[in-house]
Structures are given as structure tokens and as C-alpha cells.
Amino acid sequence: METVLSKHSPPSAFKGLSKEEEESLLGQIEIWKYMTQFTDSFALKSVVELRIADIIDRYGKPLSLTQIVQNLDDAPSPDSTLLLRIMRVMVRRKIFSSEKSETGETLYGLTRASKWILQDTKMTLAPMLLLENHPFHLNPANFISDIIREGTKNGTAFFRCHGHEQFEMTGLDPKYNELFNQGMVCTARIVSRAVIAGYKDGFNQIQSLVDVGGGIGGSLSEIVRAYPHIQGINFDLPHVVETAPKFDGITHVGGDMFVSVPSADAIYMKWILHDWSDDHCIKILKNCRKAIPEKTGKVIIVDHVLDPEGDEPFTDTGIAFDMMLLAHNAGGKERTEENWKYLFKETGFPRYNIIKINALPSIIEAFPI
């Protein structure tokens, strides 16, 4: 079939194809793209494990492949040809920059993205990246079709893969527990900074604040540092808080949020409710409702508000997190505003407010009156 293009038609990358044939080929290309997209993740994981961004940052200037290889830690026989192929991907994805030196060597430099995988800095996503790319997190994806067919009555995809649910695994495997906590701490720093900047006066009237599911206290320590008048209570499972460091103004308390929550002026929960089913969330929120004052109390939820039709910077990441939760958690999911509204209605919070901040999650305030 002859292809006829008007002078107003956009140029095509393909020659000699009809519109129908071109559409079919573009569809094929899209499937190839998504089929192989995981390779970006394992390339990125490898450069984090090799600390390549830190090597470049240490020198304060772009480096050649030879210079990078010479600075690899614990590398008795490094293969620069393999690393070249990884760096080629990372340059393509703009994780690193590349430029030619006067001698013709390629020099690799940091970009705005690679600065977020530095490990020798507090503001980093490197631990979270290693957590999300750990086999414990990736392998359950192989069981997603099974739970769609059969439901989760026989366990989540995570359980079918590992024989334990995710939060059981943190108690059974100390190395995984440490990796999990490090991932939570690094995101706590980043998100807490956005919360403090975006919540403005939201913490001013609070004298006592409980961080439910607060891990080892990373989020709460940032809040108390910014608002030293607040008496903080970091609340999590006993095996979690027993590894928590000491922070000024914070008391660590072990317990079970499905049984009760310590009393305070306000409750803070960062990325907790998205891990649980609606029934689980209703239990948690009812316990929070009992723990705060009737007239002045509030629950401050830092979680994503999913907008499947949205086009904001973090929309695709929120949808990706929803897929991870599908594999990892018993009913966990990212929730739309309607989903959040339902939870509040069921748990005695007639009023809520959503505050968008410069981060993946939003702040969702829930009030008992």
C-alpha cells in the first residue's frame, strides 16, 4: 500500500509503511520498551553498589573510566569493559553526564540525578534504591498473576515467594531489617524536609506527637529538631524500636498499633496506611481516634493521594508504588481521595484536608470534629 503524506504530516521514523503498519510497529516498540525497562534498575543498582557517584564526587570533577575503576573498593580484578556498558546506560538515562577530554577519553560527571545516589551524604535515595531492588522485594512480582487468579487467602505474593509476610521477614532477618530501616530513614529525611517546609504552622499548637510506625525515629527526629517544643513519642514494634538511637526530645515505645496507640495531642503516620488493607487501616485509625483529644486532636497522615488520570511529576511513581504494594502487602495500596474519604467516614473523622507538598506523598489531615 502506498503511503501518502501531506505537507502538514509529521515526519515518520519509518519509510515505506502505511499508517496502519506504522501504528502496529509503534505498538511493538512500546512492548519492547516496557519488557526491558527493568534493566535500567539493575544498572542503577550496580552503580550504587560500586559507589561510582561517590568516587566522582570525591574528586570534584568528571573522571575517566580508568580513574573510576582504579578507585573501586574491594575489586581485585575489575572489568572496565563491563563497567563501560553500564555507564553507557547511565549516560543515556542522564544519571551521569559524559564529555570528551583533550586526549579523547570519555569523562563521566555527576548530574542532578546522580547526586541523589551519593552514599556519603544524608540527603540520598541510595538505601531506598537498594531496598527496592533487593531480591526480597523483586522476586514476589513473579507471583502476581497467581494472587489475581486465586486471591490472597493463601497469602500475598510476598508470602508465596518467601514463606513469610514482609513485616515478619524484618523480624526474622537482621540484615534485611537493617536494610529496610536504612531505606525508611533516608526517605524520612527527604520527606520530612518537604513536610516541614510545606506544613508551615501545622505543628505549632502541638505539644505532644506520636509517630505511629515511626521505625527507628528518623521522621520524628526531623520534626522535633524543627519544633523543639514538641515532646515526641516514636511508636513501633518492639524489635524495631530496640535498635533505635537516642534522640533529644523523643521517647521510643514498643507496641502494636492494631491494639492501641499512645495518647498525644496529635498522631503522625508517614507511609504506614498504604501498607495495609482497608480493614486494617480502619482498626489503626480507630485506635488513633481514641488516642487524641476530642476537640483539638488531629491525625497527620503523610501518604500518596493517587490520581490515575493525573500528569503531575510524581503521578507515575505513585502508580509504580501501587504495583509494589500489590506484591508485598496484605491489601496494601495507594489510595485515591475517594478511598481516603471512605476510611475517614468509617473511623469517625468527619473532616479532612489534603495539602500537597514537594514530595511523592501529600499531607492528609483528619479531624475528629
Tab-separated table of C-alpha atoms in Angstrom:
chain	number	residue	atom	x	y	z
A	1	MET	CA	0.000	0.000	0.000
A	2	GLU	CA	1.398	3.369	-0.960
A	3	THR	CA	1.921	5.882	1.845
A	4	VAL	CA	0.783	9.376	1.052
A	5	LEU	CA	1.824	12.219	3.348
A	6	SER	CA	0.521	15.742	3.132
A	7	LYS	CA	2.853	18.663	3.633
A	8	HIS	CA	1.355	19.043	7.121
A	9	SER	CA	2.044	15.453	8.225
A	10	PRO	CA	4.744	14.984	10.910
A	11	PRO	CA	7.903	13.237	9.697
A	12	SER	CA	7.960	9.479	10.278
A	13	ALA	CA	10.904	7.431	11.566
A	14	PHE	CA	9.843	4.638	9.235
A	15	LYS	CA	9.880	4.578	5.456
A	16	GLY	CA	7.511	2.787	3.146
A	17	LEU	CA	4.900	1.979	5.811
A	18	SER	CA	1.217	2.699	5.749
A	19	LYS	CA	-0.323	4.449	8.756
A	20	GLU	CA	-1.725	1.119	9.950
A	21	GLU	CA	1.642	-0.608	9.625
A	22	GLU	CA	3.390	2.246	11.425
A	23	GLU	CA	0.892	2.113	14.283
A	24	SER	CA	1.464	-1.625	14.637
A	25	LEU	CA	5.222	-1.173	14.711
A	26	LEU	CA	4.985	1.612	17.293
A	27	GLY	CA	2.906	-0.701	19.476
A	28	GLN	CA	5.574	-3.368	19.168
A	29	ILE	CA	8.244	-0.850	20.170
A	30	GLU	CA	6.253	0.116	23.272
A	31	ILE	CA	6.064	-3.508	24.430
A	32	TRP	CA	9.810	-3.993	23.864
A	33	LYS	CA	10.422	-0.831	25.909
A	34	TYR	CA	8.401	-1.937	28.927
A	35	MET	CA	9.642	-5.518	28.647
A	36	THR	CA	13.238	-4.384	29.084
A	37	GLN	CA	12.806	-1.416	31.405
A	38	PHE	CA	13.964	-3.450	34.404
A	39	THR	CA	17.488	-3.274	33.002
A	40	ASP	CA	17.646	0.402	33.979
A	41	SER	CA	17.057	-0.625	37.591
A	42	PHE	CA	19.790	-3.236	37.723
A	43	ALA	CA	22.242	-0.888	36.022
A	44	LEU	CA	21.393	1.803	38.553
A	45	LYS	CA	21.685	-0.666	41.438
A	46	SER	CA	25.143	-1.714	40.284
A	47	VAL	CA	26.496	1.854	40.176
A	48	VAL	CA	25.156	2.425	43.696
A	49	GLU	CA	26.781	-0.777	44.990
A	50	LEU	CA	30.044	0.243	43.312
A	51	ARG	CA	29.698	3.774	44.760
A	52	ILE	CA	30.582	5.327	41.405
A	53	ALA	CA	28.794	8.604	42.125
A	54	ASP	CA	30.754	8.907	45.379
A	55	ILE	CA	34.050	8.295	43.572
A	56	ILE	CA	33.330	11.109	41.105
A	57	ASP	CA	32.094	13.379	43.884
A	58	ARG	CA	35.240	12.735	45.927
A	59	TYR	CA	37.411	14.077	43.105
A	60	GLY	CA	35.086	17.008	42.472
A	61	LYS	CA	35.368	16.695	38.687
A	62	PRO	CA	34.444	14.309	35.835
A	63	LEU	CA	36.565	11.153	35.691
A	64	SER	CA	37.597	8.708	33.009
A	65	LEU	CA	36.579	5.067	33.147
A	66	THR	CA	40.163	4.148	34.068
A	67	GLN	CA	40.131	6.555	37.008
A	68	ILE	CA	36.798	5.214	38.223
A	69	VAL	CA	37.982	1.599	38.004
A	70	GLN	CA	41.183	2.436	39.899
A	71	ASN	CA	39.074	3.758	42.792
A	72	LEU	CA	36.639	0.857	43.131
A	73	ASP	CA	36.641	-0.626	46.634
A	74	ASP	CA	37.184	-4.352	47.105
A	75	ALA	CA	37.707	-5.012	43.389
A	76	PRO	CA	40.635	-7.433	42.918
A	77	SER	CA	40.189	-7.796	39.138
A	78	PRO	CA	37.769	-5.157	37.841
A	79	ASP	CA	36.470	-5.456	34.291
A	80	SER	CA	36.322	-1.996	32.746
A	81	THR	CA	34.650	-3.275	29.562
A	82	LEU	CA	31.636	-4.427	31.579
A	83	LEU	CA	31.511	-1.149	33.506
A	84	LEU	CA	31.631	0.752	30.204
A	85	ARG	CA	28.363	-0.889	29.166
A	86	ILE	CA	26.739	0.063	32.485
A	87	MET	CA	27.940	3.655	32.204
A	88	ARG	CA	26.616	3.836	28.648
A	89	VAL	CA	23.134	3.087	30.010
A	90	MET	CA	23.538	5.554	32.847
A	91	VAL	CA	24.580	8.335	30.469
A	92	ARG	CA	21.640	7.519	28.216
A	93	ARG	CA	19.321	7.849	31.225
A	94	LYS	CA	21.060	11.073	32.334
A	95	ILE	CA	22.210	9.577	35.639
A	96	PHE	CA	25.737	10.613	34.638
A	97	SER	CA	26.998	13.107	32.091
A	98	SER	CA	29.732	12.410	29.565
A	99	GLU	CA	32.200	14.642	27.750
A	100	LYS	CA	35.386	14.154	25.771
A	101	SER	CA	38.730	15.168	27.266
A	102	GLU	CA	41.523	16.771	25.229
A	103	THR	CA	43.057	13.313	24.817
A	104	GLY	CA	39.794	11.868	23.522
A	105	GLU	CA	38.880	9.943	26.693
A	106	THR	CA	35.271	9.969	27.846
A	107	LEU	CA	34.871	11.709	31.207
A	108	TYR	CA	31.881	10.926	33.415
A	109	GLY	CA	30.367	13.563	35.680
A	110	LEU	CA	27.521	13.971	38.144
A	111	THR	CA	24.065	15.186	37.165
A	112	ARG	CA	21.114	16.377	39.217
A	113	ALA	CA	20.003	12.724	39.351
A	114	SER	CA	23.292	11.102	40.384
A	115	LYS	CA	23.556	13.480	43.333
A	116	TRP	CA	20.614	11.554	44.821
A	117	ILE	CA	22.532	8.254	44.812
A	118	LEU	CA	25.543	9.548	46.738
A	119	GLN	CA	26.019	7.424	49.840
A	120	ASP	CA	28.313	9.794	51.717
A	121	THR	CA	25.544	12.325	52.325
A	122	LYS	CA	22.393	12.468	54.421
A	123	MET	CA	20.083	13.529	51.605
A	124	THR	CA	20.245	10.405	49.481
A	125	LEU	CA	17.917	7.805	47.971
A	126	ALA	CA	20.664	5.168	47.724
A	127	PRO	CA	19.461	2.996	50.651
A	128	MET	CA	15.874	3.063	49.365
A	129	LEU	CA	17.076	2.127	45.890
A	130	LEU	CA	18.987	-0.864	47.271
A	131	LEU	CA	15.940	-1.903	49.300
A	132	GLU	CA	13.505	-1.742	46.395
A	133	ASN	CA	15.935	-3.680	44.182
A	134	HIS	CA	16.674	-6.368	46.769
A	135	PRO	CA	15.584	-9.900	45.729
A	136	PHE	CA	13.175	-9.962	48.692
A	137	HIS	CA	11.304	-7.104	47.020
A	138	LEU	CA	11.698	-8.044	43.357
A	139	ASN	CA	11.004	-11.790	43.406
A	140	PRO	CA	7.370	-11.602	44.662
A	141	ALA	CA	6.436	-9.989	41.323
A	142	ASN	CA	6.603	-13.495	39.840
A	143	PHE	CA	3.530	-14.447	41.896
A	144	ILE	CA	1.245	-11.512	40.996
A	145	SER	CA	-0.723	-13.423	38.366
A	146	ASP	CA	-1.286	-16.217	40.930
A	147	ILE	CA	-2.864	-13.901	43.509
A	148	ILE	CA	-5.024	-12.303	40.806
A	149	ARG	CA	-6.341	-15.752	39.883
A	150	GLU	CA	-6.752	-17.047	43.431
A	151	GLY	CA	-6.925	-14.014	45.711
A	152	THR	CA	-4.750	-13.633	48.791
A	153	LYS	CA	-6.483	-16.155	51.040
A	154	ASN	CA	-3.321	-18.272	50.817
A	155	GLY	CA	-1.049	-15.298	51.373
A	156	THR	CA	0.306	-12.343	49.467
A	157	ALA	CA	2.728	-12.641	46.579
A	158	PHE	CA	5.491	-11.827	49.094
A	159	PHE	CA	4.358	-14.709	51.327
A	160	ARG	CA	4.109	-17.167	48.444
A	161	CYS	CA	7.623	-16.236	47.419
A	162	HIS	CA	9.332	-16.183	50.823
A	163	GLY	CA	7.072	-18.125	53.208
A	164	HIS	CA	6.658	-15.078	55.453
A	165	GLU	CA	4.941	-11.724	55.120
A	166	GLN	CA	7.130	-8.665	54.673
A	167	PHE	CA	6.935	-7.345	58.227
A	168	GLU	CA	7.543	-10.830	59.622
A	169	MET	CA	10.661	-11.012	57.489
A	170	THR	CA	12.111	-7.856	59.071
A	171	GLY	CA	11.917	-9.601	62.446
A	172	LEU	CA	13.464	-12.820	61.149
A	173	ASP	CA	16.325	-11.499	59.025
A	174	PRO	CA	18.568	-8.930	60.774
A	175	LYS	CA	20.322	-7.890	57.550
A	176	TYR	CA	17.040	-7.296	55.768
A	177	ASN	CA	15.729	-5.453	58.834
A	178	GLU	CA	18.784	-3.187	58.744
A	179	LEU	CA	18.362	-2.547	55.006
A	180	PHE	CA	14.655	-1.858	55.494
A	181	ASN	CA	15.335	0.600	58.323
A	182	GLN	CA	18.037	2.372	56.310
A	183	GLY	CA	15.606	2.761	53.421
A	184	MET	CA	12.985	4.218	55.741
A	185	VAL	CA	15.478	6.595	57.368
A	186	CYS	CA	16.705	8.041	54.071
A	187	THR	CA	13.183	8.661	52.796
A	188	ALA	CA	12.216	10.055	56.203
A	189	ARG	CA	14.870	12.755	55.887
A	190	ILE	CA	13.769	13.722	52.397
A	191	VAL	CA	10.032	13.635	53.022
A	192	SER	CA	10.279	15.225	56.475
A	193	ARG	CA	12.099	18.200	54.996
A	194	ALA	CA	9.249	18.621	52.487
A	195	VAL	CA	6.653	18.163	55.251
A	196	ILE	CA	8.258	20.775	57.494
A	197	ALA	CA	8.535	23.230	54.594
A	198	GLY	CA	5.028	22.564	53.296
A	199	TYR	CA	3.056	22.209	56.532
A	200	LYS	CA	4.016	25.707	57.700
A	201	ASP	CA	2.240	26.283	61.047
A	202	GLY	CA	0.722	22.813	61.285
A	203	PHE	CA	2.947	21.689	64.179
A	204	ASN	CA	2.895	24.954	66.165
A	205	GLN	CA	-0.005	24.126	68.507
A	206	ILE	CA	1.054	20.519	69.112
A	207	GLN	CA	2.723	19.787	72.451
A	208	SER	CA	2.946	16.005	72.102
A	209	LEU	CA	3.176	13.963	68.903
A	210	VAL	CA	3.156	10.192	68.389
A	211	ASP	CA	4.768	8.837	65.232
A	212	VAL	CA	2.875	5.585	64.665
A	213	GLY	CA	5.034	3.105	62.803
A	214	GLY	CA	7.921	5.521	63.162
A	215	GLY	CA	10.660	2.928	62.633
A	216	ILE	CA	13.843	3.978	64.415
A	217	GLY	CA	12.701	7.589	64.742
A	218	GLY	CA	14.082	9.240	61.617
A	219	SER	CA	10.964	11.222	60.668
A	220	LEU	CA	10.125	12.274	64.189
A	221	SER	CA	13.665	13.426	64.923
A	222	GLU	CA	13.487	15.839	61.962
A	223	ILE	CA	10.164	17.250	63.176
A	224	VAL	CA	11.293	17.645	66.788
A	225	ARG	CA	14.519	19.275	65.638
A	226	ALA	CA	12.458	21.851	63.726
A	227	TYR	CA	9.866	22.203	66.539
A	228	PRO	CA	11.774	21.591	69.796
A	229	HIS	CA	8.714	22.388	71.932
A	230	ILE	CA	7.155	19.065	70.818
A	231	GLN	CA	7.511	16.015	73.043
A	232	GLY	CA	7.881	13.143	70.574
A	233	ILE	CA	6.884	9.509	71.059
A	234	ASN	CA	8.281	7.116	68.464
A	235	PHE	CA	5.965	4.096	68.379
A	236	ASP	CA	6.699	0.858	66.530
A	237	LEU	CA	7.080	-2.875	67.037
A	238	PRO	CA	9.400	-3.826	69.927
A	239	HIS	CA	12.082	-5.401	67.680
A	240	VAL	CA	12.182	-2.165	65.669
A	241	VAL	CA	12.469	0.372	68.481
A	242	GLU	CA	15.043	-1.689	70.341
A	243	THR	CA	17.530	-0.789	67.584
A	244	ALA	CA	16.557	2.915	67.583
A	245	PRO	CA	19.196	5.520	68.521
A	246	LYS	CA	18.608	8.132	71.205
A	247	PHE	CA	17.186	11.460	70.065
A	248	ASP	CA	16.684	14.573	72.177
A	249	GLY	CA	13.003	15.101	72.919
A	250	ILE	CA	11.927	11.628	71.794
A	251	THR	CA	10.834	8.567	73.768
A	252	HIS	CA	10.795	5.197	71.999
A	253	VAL	CA	7.802	2.987	72.805
A	254	GLY	CA	7.242	-0.562	71.573
A	255	GLY	CA	3.768	-1.875	70.913
A	256	ASP	CA	1.148	-2.907	68.367
A	257	MET	CA	-0.842	-0.223	66.546
A	258	PHE	CA	-3.651	-2.728	65.952
A	259	VAL	CA	-4.153	-2.984	69.721
A	260	SER	CA	-3.636	0.592	70.933
A	261	VAL	CA	-1.749	3.803	70.253
A	262	PRO	CA	-0.114	6.066	72.893
A	263	SER	CA	-2.095	9.200	73.702
A	264	ALA	CA	-0.939	12.585	72.415
A	265	ASP	CA	-2.178	15.879	71.012
A	266	ALA	CA	-1.705	14.549	67.503
A	267	ILE	CA	-0.787	11.372	65.638
A	268	TYR	CA	1.717	11.328	62.764
A	269	MET	CA	1.902	8.488	60.235
A	270	LYS	CA	4.271	8.530	57.269
A	271	TRP	CA	3.792	5.828	54.651
A	272	ILE	CA	2.025	3.490	57.088
A	273	LEU	CA	-1.576	3.163	55.937
A	274	HIS	CA	-0.647	2.413	52.327
A	275	ASP	CA	0.867	-0.855	53.588
A	276	TRP	CA	-2.475	-2.164	54.847
A	277	SER	CA	-5.946	-3.178	53.697
A	278	ASP	CA	-8.983	-1.016	54.394
A	279	ASP	CA	-9.987	-3.250	57.327
A	280	HIS	CA	-6.513	-2.939	58.857
A	281	CYS	CA	-6.499	0.839	58.303
A	282	ILE	CA	-9.887	1.165	59.978
A	283	LYS	CA	-8.502	-0.566	63.086
A	284	ILE	CA	-5.453	1.698	63.134
A	285	LEU	CA	-7.436	4.894	62.600
A	286	LYS	CA	-9.981	3.950	65.286
A	287	ASN	CA	-7.109	3.467	67.745
A	288	CYS	CA	-5.706	6.840	66.671
A	289	ARG	CA	-9.136	8.408	67.204
A	290	LYS	CA	-9.145	7.151	70.801
A	291	ALA	CA	-5.624	8.457	71.430
A	292	ILE	CA	-6.189	12.153	70.577
A	293	PRO	CA	-8.274	14.874	72.254
A	294	GLU	CA	-11.876	15.082	71.056
A	295	LYS	CA	-11.885	18.782	70.212
A	296	THR	CA	-8.303	19.709	69.413
A	297	GLY	CA	-6.722	16.468	68.229
A	298	LYS	CA	-5.790	15.533	64.690
A	299	VAL	CA	-4.154	12.773	62.710
A	300	ILE	CA	-1.452	13.842	60.268
A	301	ILE	CA	-1.053	11.296	57.501
A	302	VAL	CA	1.831	11.556	55.048
A	303	ASP	CA	0.865	9.329	52.169
A	304	HIS	CA	0.255	9.424	48.451
A	305	VAL	CA	-3.089	10.548	47.024
A	306	LEU	CA	-3.369	8.523	43.840
A	307	ASP	CA	-4.700	10.207	40.725
A	308	PRO	CA	-4.669	7.611	37.919
A	309	GLU	CA	-5.506	10.266	35.327
A	310	GLY	CA	-3.041	12.817	36.672
A	311	ASP	CA	0.040	14.206	34.990
A	312	GLU	CA	1.915	15.691	37.939
A	313	PRO	CA	5.641	14.933	38.467
A	314	PHE	CA	5.087	12.085	40.950
A	315	THR	CA	1.978	10.511	39.356
A	316	ASP	CA	3.818	7.651	37.622
A	317	THR	CA	5.884	6.936	40.742
A	318	GLY	CA	2.697	6.676	42.804
A	319	ILE	CA	1.269	4.174	40.322
A	320	ALA	CA	4.546	2.200	40.449
A	321	PHE	CA	4.406	2.116	44.255
A	322	ASP	CA	0.869	0.773	43.999
A	323	MET	CA	2.241	-2.149	41.966
A	324	MET	CA	4.913	-2.834	44.596
A	325	LEU	CA	2.300	-2.790	47.340
A	326	LEU	CA	0.190	-5.198	45.299
A	327	ALA	CA	3.027	-7.722	45.536
A	328	HIS	CA	4.283	-7.037	49.052
A	329	ASN	CA	1.391	-6.309	51.367
A	330	ALA	CA	-1.875	-7.804	52.584
A	331	GLY	CA	-4.294	-5.390	50.946
A	332	GLY	CA	-1.821	-2.520	50.847
A	333	LYS	CA	-2.424	0.053	48.127
A	334	GLU	CA	-2.037	3.662	47.146
A	335	ARG	CA	-5.390	5.381	47.681
A	336	THR	CA	-7.373	7.924	45.717
A	337	GLU	CA	-9.072	10.801	47.518
A	338	GLU	CA	-12.324	8.828	47.456
A	339	ASN	CA	-10.554	5.895	49.128
A	340	TRP	CA	-9.237	8.189	51.872
A	341	LYS	CA	-12.667	9.763	52.330
A	342	TYR	CA	-14.162	6.302	52.866
A	343	LEU	CA	-11.610	5.436	55.582
A	344	PHE	CA	-12.265	8.679	57.450
A	345	LYS	CA	-16.032	8.216	57.282
A	346	GLU	CA	-15.700	4.710	58.751
A	347	THR	CA	-13.450	5.787	61.626
A	348	GLY	CA	-15.039	8.952	62.989
A	349	PHE	CA	-13.166	11.666	61.144
A	350	PRO	CA	-15.861	13.820	59.504
A	351	ARG	CA	-13.400	16.406	58.229
A	352	TYR	CA	-10.156	16.109	56.309
A	353	ASN	CA	-7.757	18.327	54.404
A	354	ILE	CA	-5.205	17.444	51.712
A	355	ILE	CA	-2.059	19.562	51.474
A	356	LYS	CA	0.250	18.965	48.528
A	357	ILE	CA	3.968	19.269	49.204
A	358	ASN	CA	7.123	18.985	47.097
A	359	ALA	CA	7.428	15.231	47.557
A	360	LEU	CA	5.870	11.954	46.450
A	361	PRO	CA	3.313	11.889	49.303
A	362	SER	CA	0.904	14.601	50.421
A	363	ILE	CA	-0.127	15.666	53.918
A	364	ILE	CA	-3.640	14.492	54.792
A	365	GLU	CA	-5.092	15.968	57.984
A	366	ALA	CA	-8.020	14.149	59.606
A	367	PHE	CA	-10.060	15.796	62.377
A	368	PRO	CA	-12.452	14.177	64.897
A	369	ILE	CA	-14.904	17.100	64.707
